[in-house]
Coordinates of C-alpha atoms in Angstrom, one line a residue:
M1 CA 18.0 -13.7 -2.6
A2 CA 20.9 -13.9 -5.0
E3 CA 24.2 -13.8 -3.2
E4 CA 25.6 -11.0 -5.2
L5 CA 22.7 -8.8 -4.1
A6 CA 23.0 -9.6 -0.3
E7 CA 24.7 -6.3 0.5
S8 CA 23.0 -4.2 -2.2
L9 CA 19.3 -4.8 -1.5
L10 CA 19.0 -2.5 1.5
S11 CA 20.0 1.1 1.6
S12 CA 21.9 2.5 4.6
E13 CA 18.7 4.3 5.7
T14 CA 16.6 1.1 5.7
Q15 CA 14.8 0.3 8.9
L16 CA 14.1 -3.4 9.6
V17 CA 10.9 -4.5 11.3
P18 CA 10.9 -8.2 12.2
S19 CA 8.0 -10.5 13.0
F20 CA 6.0 -10.5 9.8
Q21 CA 4.6 -13.5 8.0
G22 CA 5.2 -14.0 4.3
S23 CA 3.8 -16.7 2.1
Q24 CA 6.9 -18.9 2.7
G25 CA 7.3 -18.2 6.4
R26 CA 9.0 -15.4 8.5
A27 CA 9.4 -12.1 6.8
Y28 CA 10.7 -8.5 7.5
L29 CA 9.1 -5.2 6.8
F30 CA 11.4 -2.5 5.3
N31 CA 10.9 1.2 4.7
S32 CA 13.0 1.1 1.6
V33 CA 14.9 -1.3 -0.6
V34 CA 17.2 -0.9 -3.6
N35 CA 17.9 -3.1 -6.7
V36 CA 14.4 -4.5 -6.9
G37 CA 11.7 -4.2 -9.5
C38 CA 8.0 -4.0 -8.8
G39 CA 5.2 -5.9 -10.6
P40 CA 1.6 -4.7 -11.0
A41 CA -0.5 -4.2 -7.9
E42 CA -3.3 -6.6 -7.1
E43 CA -5.7 -7.1 -4.3
R44 CA -4.9 -9.9 -1.9
V45 CA -6.4 -11.1 1.4
L46 CA -3.5 -11.5 3.8
L47 CA -3.5 -12.5 7.4
T48 CA -4.1 -8.8 8.4
G49 CA -6.9 -8.2 5.9
L50 CA -7.3 -7.0 2.3
H51 CA -4.3 -5.1 0.8
A52 CA -3.3 -4.0 -2.7
V53 CA 0.2 -5.4 -3.1
A54 CA 2.8 -5.6 -5.9
D55 CA 5.3 -8.4 -6.0
I56 CA 9.0 -7.3 -5.8
Y57 CA 11.8 -9.1 -7.5
C58 CA 15.6 -8.9 -7.8
E59 CA 16.5 -6.7 -10.8
N60 CA 19.5 -9.0 -11.5
C61 CA 18.1 -12.5 -11.3
K62 CA 14.3 -11.7 -11.4
T63 CA 13.6 -13.9 -8.3
T64 CA 10.5 -12.8 -6.4
L65 CA 11.5 -11.6 -3.0
G66 CA 8.3 -10.5 -1.4
W67 CA 5.9 -7.6 -2.1
K68 CA 5.3 -3.9 -1.7
Y69 CA 2.2 -2.7 0.2
E70 CA 0.5 -0.2 -2.2
H71 CA -2.8 0.2 -0.2
A72 CA -4.2 -1.1 3.0
F73 CA -8.0 -1.3 3.3
E74 CA -8.0 -1.5 7.1
S75 CA -7.2 1.7 8.9
S76 CA -5.1 -0.2 11.4
Q77 CA -2.8 -1.4 8.6
K78 CA -2.2 2.0 6.9
Y79 CA 1.3 2.2 8.3
K80 CA 2.4 -0.5 5.9
E81 CA 1.6 1.5 2.8
G82 CA 4.7 2.1 0.7
K83 CA 6.7 -0.4 2.7
Y84 CA 8.2 -3.7 1.5
I85 CA 8.0 -7.3 2.8
I86 CA 11.0 -9.5 2.1
E87 CA 10.7 -13.1 3.1
L88 CA 13.5 -14.6 5.2
A89 CA 13.8 -17.5 2.7
H90 CA 15.2 -15.0 0.2
M91 CA 17.7 -13.2 2.5
I92 CA 21.2 -13.9 3.5
K93 CA 22.2 -13.1 7.0
D94 CA 25.3 -10.9 6.7
N95 CA 25.4 -8.4 9.6
G96 CA 24.3 -10.4 12.6
W97 CA 20.6 -9.6 12.5
D98 CA 18.0 -12.4 12.8

């Protein structure tokens, strides 16, 4: 993630859920993010099944950061709908979280 957006990507109400897998390794699931744009949704087969996801990107530098879960086809995965995955490779550790 671009350094200038390290503090502005997550809102104060954001909840962090660790232990997710992105395409480039470890990732986090967030309830909400700010300063990101969203591409068109497409169906992808992920480790947990078929999902409709949309890539998310930094509004400033246009770097792809992860994706937004638009729809989960498996009932056990419905809790992800409307949430965001950001890959650790695109994050800067700033407040002591892993």
